[in-house]
Amino acid sequence: MSAESGALADIDERLREFGWYTVSKKEFRDAIRSRGLWLLSLIFATAFIAPVAIALYTDFAAGGGITAQALQEQGMQLLLRGIYLNMVTLLLPIVAIFVGYAAISKERTSGSLKILLSLPHSRRDVIVGKVLGRCAVLGVPLIIALSLTAVFITASNITFKPELFGLFSLFTVMFALVFVAITVSISGVFEKSSWSGVANFIVYSYMTFLWNAGANGIGSALQDYLGVTGALRWHTVILLKLVNPNQAYKTLVDSLLSSGETPVLSARLGMFGRGANQEVICTGVLNGVWGNETVQVLGGQTAQIPACVESNGVPFVYSDPAVFVFMTVWVGIAAALSYYTFSLADL
Amino acid sequence: MTAIELDGLRKEFDDVVALDGVDLTVDDGEVFGFLGPNGAGKSTTINILLDFVRPTAGTATVLGHDVREESEAIRERIGVLPEGYGVYERLTGRQHMKFVIESKDADDDPEELLERVGVADAIDRRAGGYSKGMKQRLVLAMALVDQPDLLILDEPTTGLDPNGARKMRELIREENERGATIFFSSHILSQVDAVCDTVGILQDGKLIAKDSVEGLREAQGEMNLVVTVGDAANLDGTLDAVRGLAEVSSVAHSGDRITVSCDSGAKMDVLNAFEDDGVAVDDFETEEASLEDLFSSYTEREDVEV
């Protein structure tokens, strides 16, 4: 045996002290033998690599012209914002659902859960082990896909920015973990995998497509029925929106990729549509300065339009670290859900 | 020391009372047969011991640990064949064994244990392709990991062919000789009465009897003695004499065979009654009451009361 495998065996031995480790290892071993998951990973990796592969193949942004140079400089941000951001928010949760929706319910139906729980594992270990095991199942192909994307970008004309890509990858992996945790927890609620699948899909659809409308609706209702107006209304709405992991991820990546002088401010402001009172949000919620911005219009002329022009520092609760916490707090919510539904339930 | 102690154990599911105040003690080193018809509450009891199901009232301890508070400590020291179990279809027999060995921090040899239950030749095949009987043996081998102090087996002989059931009994004996306590449930009594030290009979969520197998037989008291006589003519006087014996409860007559229901110890008295009356006994055999009979007599008695 080589020294390396000896070291690995040693790590393995030490990790076994944690109850969840053995469960997650079994989980990973079991899941990676699923053909469906391999196919999914393949599709997923292909979808990730395709845009950069096309950029490489078509010699995107070649040459030394001004346009080409601008594209080389901004190419990565364009790609991440234009393609990857949507791919991650729409596709990754679906993949997470496939990976985790049957994690516990299937073991319940098949009866293997009884074997698992007749061994010295607590139910908490089972949940944690399953979440981590399934995270590895999704995380490994995700990290491989991200690494390949990095390699392809480096090989293309687009300038590769390691720090930016590293943070983007971190947010993306965290986002995936959050959805796996939610999915596995939902799986613990239901006795049948099909119900878990339906419930997961409803949660996914709500978070992806309806949550923001709901948050806006609550804001309007606060004003219409309770007379809550001004900054308080928008504080409520922005908090409600940030609690959605989908939105939290989007606005995190948004501020990461923003090229302006006030990335965090514009990213948070970007969470609101035309119906929102931008001025109140700028000054009353995000601690910005409302003024006139000079913009270029057609024909080389300039015009003044009102905008949030300066930041006096976005309040901590809406800052990037706080938003990152909002996103990860879902792991805790999922754990609490699991505790009350799975840990306290009769099998 | 007691292996299992149940005290006023009660479990209600919605509007059904599955267990209605069960008190039971299983001593260390015993082979305890937990008997009763389907739906009597046997699996519910076992599920409570494993903390799969939480009791509505009462307490249960296993190896001195409370089943609710210290379930993990219990599960470190027991081996289980649960009811309605399933295997991991995609994992091999060896991987199953390794998982259990790692979970219990044991150092057993997977092959050796699978050899004992007779599925070693399938060790590297996926368990999804195993037959029902092979899966049962695999799970049994998993239960034997780390020499548990207590084996809890829910219907261990169900789904096994007669040969498999015999091997199961052998295994139970071996494990018991090693020092393990065995607690198993069954509704097929004839398969298990040979291995039990003690049996408990559960009926409608209540423990209606607990005794040694011999004790139960004695309590029941009856056996059938079938006597074959050389000459079946003019037996009436003789049969009346036999009926007159205090130990005899009934006599039935068909051709040259006479079936006498009597106390277990009255065999010689009955045979002597024939001889005394000048009737030659060609042959005789005794039919001791099987647990099946005991069981139905208990459950019928219960029916009458209700």
XYZ file of C-alpha atoms in Angstrom:
653
model
C 0.000 0.000 0.000
C 1.290 3.431 -0.853
C 1.770 6.150 1.738
C -1.066 8.093 0.178
C -3.683 5.398 0.629
C -2.354 4.921 4.151
C -2.999 8.588 4.857
C -6.468 8.338 3.334
C -7.251 5.313 5.475
C -6.135 7.305 8.495
C -8.464 10.182 7.630
C -11.245 7.676 7.016
C -10.600 6.138 10.429
C -10.747 9.522 12.179
C -13.883 10.664 10.390
C -15.657 7.496 11.484
C -15.926 8.973 14.942
C -18.648 11.183 13.562
C -21.943 9.373 13.281
C -22.904 11.076 10.038
C -19.708 10.121 8.240
C -20.448 6.421 7.829
C -23.973 7.230 6.683
C -22.804 9.795 4.139
C -20.155 7.437 2.810
C -22.735 4.691 2.317
C -25.053 7.251 0.779
C -22.439 8.400 -1.698
C -21.453 4.840 -2.601
C -25.074 3.931 -3.141
C -25.985 7.022 -5.151
C -23.002 6.965 -7.503
C -24.169 3.554 -8.692
C -27.319 5.100 -10.062
C -27.211 5.350 -13.861
C -29.779 8.132 -13.796
C -27.472 10.282 -11.728
C -24.561 9.699 -14.047
C -26.675 10.735 -16.992
C -27.831 13.803 -15.117
C -24.261 14.765 -14.231
C -23.269 14.371 -17.840
C -26.071 16.616 -19.090
C -25.299 19.055 -16.341
C -21.560 19.165 -17.093
C -22.280 19.531 -20.797
C -24.632 22.440 -20.162
C -21.960 24.119 -18.074
C -19.123 23.645 -20.479
C -21.057 24.310 -23.705
C -21.060 28.158 -23.580
C -17.305 28.441 -22.972
C -16.618 25.666 -25.439
C -18.540 27.640 -28.055
C -16.641 30.811 -27.130
C -13.400 28.899 -27.559
C -14.435 27.247 -30.816
C -15.693 30.445 -32.454
C -12.608 32.324 -31.313
C -14.862 34.780 -29.482
C -13.407 38.259 -28.852
C -10.308 37.643 -30.940
C -8.084 40.467 -32.133
C -6.776 43.707 -30.712
C -9.605 46.108 -31.576
C -11.311 48.219 -28.935
C -14.461 46.088 -28.993
C -12.464 42.888 -28.816
C -10.426 44.181 -25.915
C -13.561 45.242 -24.049
C -15.046 41.808 -24.638
C -11.866 40.125 -23.450
C -11.911 42.250 -20.324
C -15.624 41.909 -19.571
C -16.202 38.517 -21.216
C -16.228 36.490 -18.051
C -18.728 38.747 -16.329
C -20.900 38.691 -19.456
C -20.834 34.918 -19.579
C -21.507 34.463 -15.894
C -24.298 36.996 -15.760
C -25.855 36.265 -19.124
C -25.748 32.476 -19.130
C -24.489 30.866 -15.956
C -26.570 32.863 -13.497
C -29.808 31.715 -15.111
C -28.556 28.216 -15.664
C -27.664 27.880 -12.021
C -30.887 29.349 -10.627
C -33.161 27.417 -12.982
C -31.278 24.173 -13.521
C -29.282 23.510 -10.373
C -32.311 23.234 -8.042
C -33.908 20.747 -10.448
C -30.754 18.659 -10.425
C -30.690 18.945 -6.625
C -34.272 17.697 -6.516
C -33.358 14.678 -8.639
C -30.424 13.981 -6.378
C -32.292 14.287 -3.103
C -36.060 13.958 -3.410
C -36.078 10.242 -2.599
C -33.153 10.301 -0.161
C -35.248 9.373 2.868
C -38.666 8.519 1.479
C -37.247 5.764 -0.705
C -35.521 4.176 2.268
C -38.790 4.390 4.129
C -40.717 2.646 1.360
C -38.075 -0.016 0.754
C -37.513 -0.665 4.457
C -33.763 -0.050 4.377
C -34.342 2.826 6.801
C -35.151 0.208 9.424
C -31.762 -1.343 8.907
C -30.075 2.041 8.982
C -31.806 3.003 12.221
C -31.279 -0.344 13.902
C -27.579 0.467 13.744
C -26.077 2.936 16.210
C -26.998 6.020 14.179
C -29.181 8.766 15.599
C -31.835 10.163 13.339
C -29.889 13.412 13.277
C -26.845 11.535 12.001
C -29.017 10.000 9.311
C -30.288 13.402 8.138
C -26.872 15.084 8.299
C -25.206 12.090 6.671
C -27.779 12.015 3.914
C -27.549 15.746 3.228
C -23.749 15.613 3.103
C -23.699 12.410 1.062
C -26.140 13.800 -1.482
C -24.276 17.130 -1.486
C -21.178 15.204 -2.487
C -23.163 13.475 -5.218
C -24.144 16.868 -6.643
C -21.031 18.752 -5.532
C -18.470 16.514 -7.205
C -19.859 16.875 -10.756
C -20.575 20.552 -10.064
C -16.995 21.258 -9.002
C -15.687 19.261 -11.960
C -17.963 21.229 -14.302
C -16.852 24.531 -12.757
C -13.182 23.553 -13.016
C -13.573 22.582 -16.652
C -15.329 25.884 -17.275
C -12.344 27.664 -15.726
C -9.957 25.713 -17.943
C -11.970 26.543 -21.056
C -12.113 30.256 -20.168
C -8.361 30.340 -19.633
C -7.847 28.724 -23.009
C -10.125 31.226 -24.753
C -9.492 34.884 -25.498
C -11.509 35.919 -22.459
C -9.501 37.085 -19.482
C -9.814 34.614 -16.592
C -10.244 36.296 -13.204
C -9.502 33.714 -10.552
C -10.844 35.623 -7.548
C -14.126 36.408 -9.269
C -14.537 32.857 -10.504
C -13.605 31.445 -7.108
C -16.291 33.464 -5.345
C -18.835 32.642 -8.040
C -18.027 28.953 -7.552
C -18.320 29.250 -3.783
C -21.741 30.910 -4.017
C -22.875 28.343 -6.563
C -21.756 25.332 -4.533
C -23.390 26.842 -1.433
C -26.591 27.420 -3.386
C -26.554 23.781 -4.487
C -25.983 22.638 -0.900
C -28.928 24.722 0.298
C -31.237 23.096 -2.227
C -30.010 19.594 -1.458
C -30.634 20.249 2.251
C -34.154 21.507 1.527
C -34.857 18.596 -0.794
C -33.604 15.906 1.577
C -35.608 17.443 4.435
C -38.774 17.440 2.370
C -38.019 13.819 1.556
C -38.098 13.057 5.278
C -41.637 14.435 5.575
C -43.271 12.063 3.107
C -43.795 8.353 3.148
C -43.793 8.092 -0.629
C -41.115 9.396 -2.961
C -43.696 10.546 -5.491
C -45.262 12.903 -2.939
C -41.824 14.159 -2.015
C -41.120 14.820 -5.689
C -44.338 16.802 -6.115
C -43.745 18.785 -2.918
C -40.190 19.543 -3.979
C -41.313 20.731 -7.360
C -43.930 23.018 -5.796
C -41.317 24.484 -3.453
C -38.912 24.940 -6.348
C -41.532 26.631 -8.531
C -42.605 28.900 -5.731
C -39.069 29.952 -4.876
C -38.017 30.411 -8.479
C -41.075 32.024 -10.019
C -43.560 33.215 -7.423
C -41.724 34.250 -4.286
C -40.885 37.789 -5.441
C -44.448 38.444 -6.515
C -45.546 37.223 -3.102
C -43.107 39.549 -1.343
C -44.286 42.502 -3.443
C -47.882 41.521 -2.743
C -47.272 41.531 0.995
C -45.691 44.982 0.612
C -48.774 46.309 -1.194
C -51.085 44.692 1.319
C -49.154 46.298 4.188
C -49.711 49.684 2.608
C -53.311 49.130 1.531
C -54.682 47.469 4.640
C -52.387 48.428 7.488
C -51.193 51.792 6.268
C -47.539 50.772 6.400
C -45.835 53.133 3.996
C -42.446 54.500 3.119
C -39.210 52.884 4.187
C -40.800 50.363 6.552
C -42.787 48.853 3.712
C -39.684 48.448 1.564
C -37.598 47.141 4.444
C -40.170 44.396 4.793
C -40.211 43.643 1.089
C -36.431 43.498 0.672
C -36.063 41.224 3.694
C -38.771 38.918 2.416
C -37.054 38.778 -0.938
C -33.627 38.080 0.518
C -34.975 35.190 2.538
C -35.527 33.384 -0.758
C -32.293 31.468 -1.449
C -32.828 31.918 -5.176
C -32.981 35.700 -4.848
C -30.132 35.761 -2.337
C -27.910 33.861 -4.739
C -28.853 36.105 -7.674
C -28.169 39.352 -5.883
C -24.900 38.021 -4.446
C -23.655 37.121 -7.892
C -25.023 40.406 -9.185
C -22.916 42.485 -6.835
C -19.950 40.235 -7.479
C -20.151 40.826 -11.226
C -21.144 44.489 -11.121
C -18.586 46.786 -12.679
C -20.031 49.973 -11.197
C -18.718 51.930 -8.246
C -21.509 50.846 -5.916
C -21.884 47.130 -6.677
C -23.792 46.130 -3.543
C -26.175 49.077 -3.735
C -26.989 48.511 -7.395
C -27.354 44.789 -6.916
C -29.894 45.221 -4.105
C -31.669 47.953 -6.030
C -31.773 45.593 -8.978
C -34.015 43.299 -6.980
C -36.879 45.729 -7.489
C -38.955 46.301 -10.585
C -40.656 49.343 -11.997
C -43.475 49.193 -9.492
C -41.152 49.927 -6.611
C -40.388 53.335 -5.230
C -36.706 53.518 -6.133
C -36.115 56.773 -4.308
C -37.396 55.510 -0.957
C -35.489 52.254 -1.342
C -32.316 54.140 -2.248
C -32.389 56.610 0.599
C -34.615 55.004 3.225
C -33.580 51.388 2.966
C -30.147 51.139 1.393
C -28.628 54.324 2.793
C -27.875 55.720 -0.670
C -27.997 59.212 -2.126
C -30.712 60.083 -4.615
C -29.549 62.460 -7.328
C -29.111 62.996 -11.026
C -27.073 60.686 -13.113
C -25.586 61.751 -16.404
C -26.162 59.209 -19.111
C -25.209 59.011 -22.748
C -28.127 59.092 -25.110
C -28.231 58.606 -28.841
C -26.246 61.062 -30.954
C -23.569 61.714 -28.388
C -25.776 63.913 -26.268
C -26.089 63.523 -22.555
C -29.153 63.608 -20.313
C -29.795 63.801 -16.595
C -31.986 61.114 -15.084
C -32.799 60.650 -11.412
C -31.018 57.667 -9.875
C -29.364 56.265 -6.801
C -25.970 57.797 -7.419
C -23.917 57.317 -4.318
C -23.658 54.900 -1.445
C -23.054 55.821 2.152
C -22.615 52.161 2.915
C -25.432 49.662 2.592
C -26.742 48.647 6.053
C -25.061 45.460 7.264
C -28.277 43.478 7.149
C -28.383 43.959 3.347
C -24.643 43.561 2.758
C -23.113 40.641 0.891
C -22.022 38.711 4.005
C -25.504 39.079 5.483
C -27.119 37.900 2.255
C -24.779 34.912 2.223
C -26.024 34.111 5.707
C -29.656 34.506 4.539
C -28.968 31.909 1.894
C -27.255 29.430 4.208
C -29.851 29.864 6.941
C -31.995 27.530 4.840
C -29.792 24.653 5.872
C -30.917 25.393 9.432
C -34.561 25.738 8.410
C -34.295 22.402 6.621
C -32.718 20.845 9.711
C -35.545 22.133 11.915
C -38.124 20.779 9.477
C -36.366 17.416 9.580
C -36.258 17.403 13.334
C -39.963 17.948 13.786
C -41.097 15.672 10.989
C -38.531 12.911 10.822
C -36.852 12.764 14.205
C -40.062 12.864 16.206
C -42.143 10.665 13.910
C -43.048 7.001 14.244
C -41.615 5.029 11.369
C -29.530 -8.520 34.975
C -32.463 -8.152 32.676
C -32.115 -7.861 28.937
C -35.519 -6.336 28.303
C -37.974 -4.788 30.694
C -41.373 -3.452 29.683
C -43.475 -1.608 32.208
C -47.074 -0.698 31.460
C -46.242 -0.243 27.809
C -49.071 1.290 25.835
C -49.251 2.454 22.245
C -52.167 4.035 20.441
C -52.224 4.659 16.715
C -54.947 7.170 15.901
C -57.950 5.303 17.308
C -56.398 1.844 17.515
C -54.833 0.530 20.706
C -51.882 -1.569 19.542
C -50.446 -2.261 22.991
C -52.572 -2.160 26.084
C -50.334 -2.106 29.147
C -47.685 -4.761 28.573
C -45.393 -5.750 31.455
C -42.616 -8.133 30.545
C -39.155 -9.094 31.740
C -36.670 -11.002 29.621
C -33.660 -12.269 31.557
C -30.100 -12.214 30.400
C -29.102 -15.306 28.455
C -32.649 -16.387 27.670
C -34.092 -17.430 24.346
C -37.426 -15.702 24.468
C -40.149 -16.456 21.949
C -42.626 -13.644 21.584
C -45.689 -15.256 20.119
C -49.053 -14.176 18.887
C -51.198 -13.906 15.801
C -50.588 -11.232 13.189
C -51.712 -7.854 14.446
C -51.322 -8.753 18.121
C -48.737 -5.998 18.642
C -45.482 -7.979 18.415
C -43.860 -5.726 15.845
C -45.084 -2.600 17.625
C -43.325 -3.828 20.761
C -40.114 -4.484 18.850
C -40.376 -1.120 17.103
C -40.602 0.552 20.502
C -37.488 -1.324 21.665
C -35.669 0.089 18.630
C -37.108 3.612 19.076
C -38.775 3.399 15.646
C -42.068 4.037 17.401
C -42.631 6.036 20.575
C -44.871 4.646 23.316
C -48.007 6.527 24.343
C -47.443 5.509 27.960
C -45.203 3.230 29.987
C -41.481 2.626 29.767
C -39.161 0.157 28.132
C -35.516 -0.549 28.873
C -33.098 -2.674 26.903
C -29.843 -3.816 28.519
C -30.516 -1.312 31.258
C -30.912 1.674 28.927
C -34.122 3.595 28.380
C -35.276 3.092 24.789
C -36.128 6.756 24.289
C -33.210 8.410 26.039
C -30.355 6.082 25.206
C -31.349 4.410 21.988
C -27.918 4.720 20.396
C -26.219 3.045 23.366
C -28.720 0.198 23.014
C -28.159 -0.122 19.295
C -24.389 -0.344 19.864
C -24.924 -3.635 21.653
C -27.785 -5.329 19.834
C -28.246 -7.048 16.510
C -31.566 -6.649 14.743
C -33.603 -8.346 12.077
C -36.381 -5.771 11.744
C -39.848 -6.311 10.389
C -40.402 -5.076 6.825
C -36.722 -4.386 6.241
C -35.228 -3.747 2.815
C -31.659 -3.974 1.572
C -29.745 -1.417 -0.493
C -30.389 -2.769 -3.946
C -27.300 -1.212 -5.510
C -24.811 -2.273 -2.836
C -23.169 -5.696 -2.672
C -23.339 -8.093 0.261
C -19.807 -7.128 1.218
C -20.631 -3.411 1.157
C -23.630 -4.020 3.396
C -21.434 -5.868 5.866
C -18.752 -3.183 5.748
C -21.325 -0.501 6.414
C -22.545 -2.304 9.514
C -19.020 -3.099 10.696
C -18.016 0.561 10.355
C -21.243 1.742 11.958
C -20.598 -0.447 14.991
C -16.874 0.205 14.972
C -16.325 -3.562 14.885
C -13.663 -5.635 13.184
C -15.576 -8.669 11.961
C -14.738 -10.377 8.704
C -17.652 -9.931 6.269
C -16.893 -13.199 4.515
C -16.851 -15.235 7.721
C -20.247 -13.962 8.835
C -21.814 -14.476 5.419
C -20.337 -17.968 5.462
C -22.209 -18.674 8.685
C -25.557 -17.761 7.179
C -24.768 -19.392 3.843
C -24.568 -16.512 1.350
C -20.780 -16.125 1.145
C -20.807 -17.150 -2.513
C -22.898 -14.060 -3.341
C -20.733 -11.649 -1.350
C -19.735 -9.467 -4.302
C -23.105 -9.440 -6.015
C -25.564 -6.614 -5.680
C -28.111 -7.346 -2.991
C -30.857 -6.197 -5.374
C -30.412 -9.490 -7.211
C -30.677 -11.632 -4.075
C -33.712 -13.844 -3.492
C -35.985 -13.126 -0.532
C -34.305 -15.861 1.517
C -30.813 -14.584 0.672
C -31.747 -11.059 1.703
C -33.021 -12.444 4.989
C -29.723 -14.252 5.557
C -27.735 -11.146 4.650
C -29.636 -9.046 7.173
C -29.182 -11.783 9.743
C -25.425 -11.756 9.114
C -25.525 -7.977 9.583
C -27.276 -8.542 12.923
C -24.450 -10.848 14.044
C -21.752 -8.188 13.600
C -19.778 -7.317 16.737
C -21.151 -10.223 18.815
C -24.223 -8.406 20.133
C -25.386 -8.959 23.717
C -28.960 -9.171 22.509
C -30.449 -10.282 19.219
C -33.881 -8.929 18.369
C -35.375 -10.901 15.516
C -38.802 -10.057 14.141
C -40.326 -13.139 12.485
C -36.904 -14.644 11.670
C -38.228 -17.854 10.137
C -40.856 -16.266 7.911
C -39.880 -16.486 4.264
C -37.364 -19.262 4.829
C -37.725 -22.789 3.492
C -37.736 -25.629 6.073
C -34.004 -26.053 5.687
C -33.455 -22.342 6.164
C -35.694 -22.354 9.232
C -33.651 -25.212 10.677
C -30.419 -23.291 10.081
C -31.976 -20.285 11.733
C -32.743 -22.355 14.823
C -29.165 -23.630 14.852
C -27.869 -20.112 14.636
C -30.095 -18.967 17.481
C -28.733 -21.821 19.593
C -25.135 -21.001 18.682
C -25.576 -17.353 19.527
C -27.286 -18.242 22.790
C -24.447 -20.577 23.721
C -22.003 -17.754 23.097
C -23.925 -15.830 25.746
C -26.327 -13.687 23.755
C -29.910 -13.150 24.790
C -32.348 -13.828 21.957
C -35.697 -12.133 21.684
C -37.683 -13.134 18.667
C -41.252 -12.966 17.524
C -43.178 -15.493 15.536
C -46.660 -16.496 14.583
C -45.577 -19.911 13.321
C -45.137 -21.710 16.600
C -44.114 -25.132 15.395
C -40.955 -23.606 13.891
C -39.770 -22.107 17.137
C -41.006 -24.023 20.157
C -37.912 -26.193 19.952
C -35.513 -23.324 20.628
C -37.339 -21.212 23.216
C -36.550 -21.229 26.912
C -39.483 -18.967 27.592
C -42.461 -17.852 25.610
C -44.791 -14.918 25.959
C -48.106 -14.888 24.188
C -49.445 -11.575 23.038
C -53.067 -11.187 22.055
C -54.811 -7.931 21.124
C -52.064 -5.852 22.680
C -52.071 -7.759 25.965
C -49.614 -10.309 27.282
C -51.893 -13.213 28.117
C -49.252 -15.751 29.157
C -45.586 -15.981 29.992
C -43.889 -19.211 31.009
C -41.278 -21.757 30.043
C -42.318 -24.037 27.203
C -42.564 -26.979 29.638
C -44.418 -24.900 32.164
C -46.966 -23.894 29.607
C -47.432 -27.493 28.591
C -47.898 -28.485 32.202
C -50.307 -25.663 32.770
C -52.165 -26.887 29.764
C -51.738 -30.415 31.179
C -53.392 -32.395 28.436
C -51.953 -34.829 25.966
C -53.514 -37.268 23.591
C -52.657 -40.936 23.931
C -53.565 -42.998 20.892
C -53.877 -46.670 21.743
C -54.170 -49.428 19.148
C -55.773 -52.600 20.495
C -55.555 -56.128 19.138
C -59.258 -56.880 19.338
C -61.725 -54.038 18.905
C -64.803 -56.080 19.847
C -66.547 -55.681 23.229
C -64.534 -52.708 24.330
C -67.355 -50.747 25.974
C -66.648 -52.000 29.487
C -62.952 -51.292 29.146
C -63.579 -47.772 27.797
C -65.897 -47.037 30.699
C -63.132 -48.123 33.065
C -60.689 -45.791 31.311
C -63.216 -42.946 31.413
C -63.512 -43.583 35.119
C -59.876 -42.652 35.698
C -59.508 -39.252 37.401
C -56.758 -38.131 35.007
C -58.798 -38.793 31.853
C -60.988 -36.115 30.375
C -62.320 -37.820 27.250
C -62.114 -41.004 25.242
C -62.887 -41.380 21.547
C -63.110 -44.664 19.718
C -62.719 -45.394 16.014
C -62.037 -48.966 14.827
C -59.086 -50.395 16.723
C -57.754 -46.948 17.619
C -58.741 -45.265 20.841
C -57.760 -41.691 21.499
C -57.521 -40.825 25.188
C -57.129 -37.213 26.331
C -55.437 -37.237 29.692
C -52.927 -35.534 31.962
C -49.335 -35.722 30.798
C -48.323 -38.030 33.637
C -51.213 -40.502 33.323
C -49.897 -42.584 30.446
C -49.092 -45.717 32.433
C -52.371 -45.570 34.368
C -54.325 -45.584 31.114
C -52.317 -48.408 29.579
C -52.656 -50.417 32.796
C -56.440 -49.934 32.695
C -56.510 -51.659 29.295
C -54.245 -54.485 30.433
C -56.197 -54.943 33.658
C -59.363 -55.445 31.647
C -57.645 -58.079 29.517
C -57.364 -55.967 26.366
C -54.052 -56.372 24.558
C -52.400 -53.112 23.559
C -50.613 -53.590 20.234
C -49.219 -50.108 19.995
C -49.518 -46.648 21.469
C -48.284 -43.172 20.714
C -48.531 -39.892 22.522
C -49.386 -36.597 20.965
C -48.221 -33.827 23.208
C -50.018 -30.555 22.793
C -48.014 -28.364 20.405
C -47.655 -24.689 21.115
C -50.153 -24.234 18.334
C -52.783 -25.980 20.430
C -51.714 -24.124 23.539
C -51.921 -20.942 21.652
C -55.371 -21.476 20.236
C -56.644 -22.587 23.629
C -55.315 -19.359 25.121
C -56.740 -17.173 22.423
C -60.092 -18.963 22.516
C -60.265 -18.517 26.251
C -59.677 -14.848 25.643
C -62.471 -14.793 23.068
C -64.906 -16.292 25.548
C -64.132 -13.616 28.098
C -64.715 -10.877 25.565
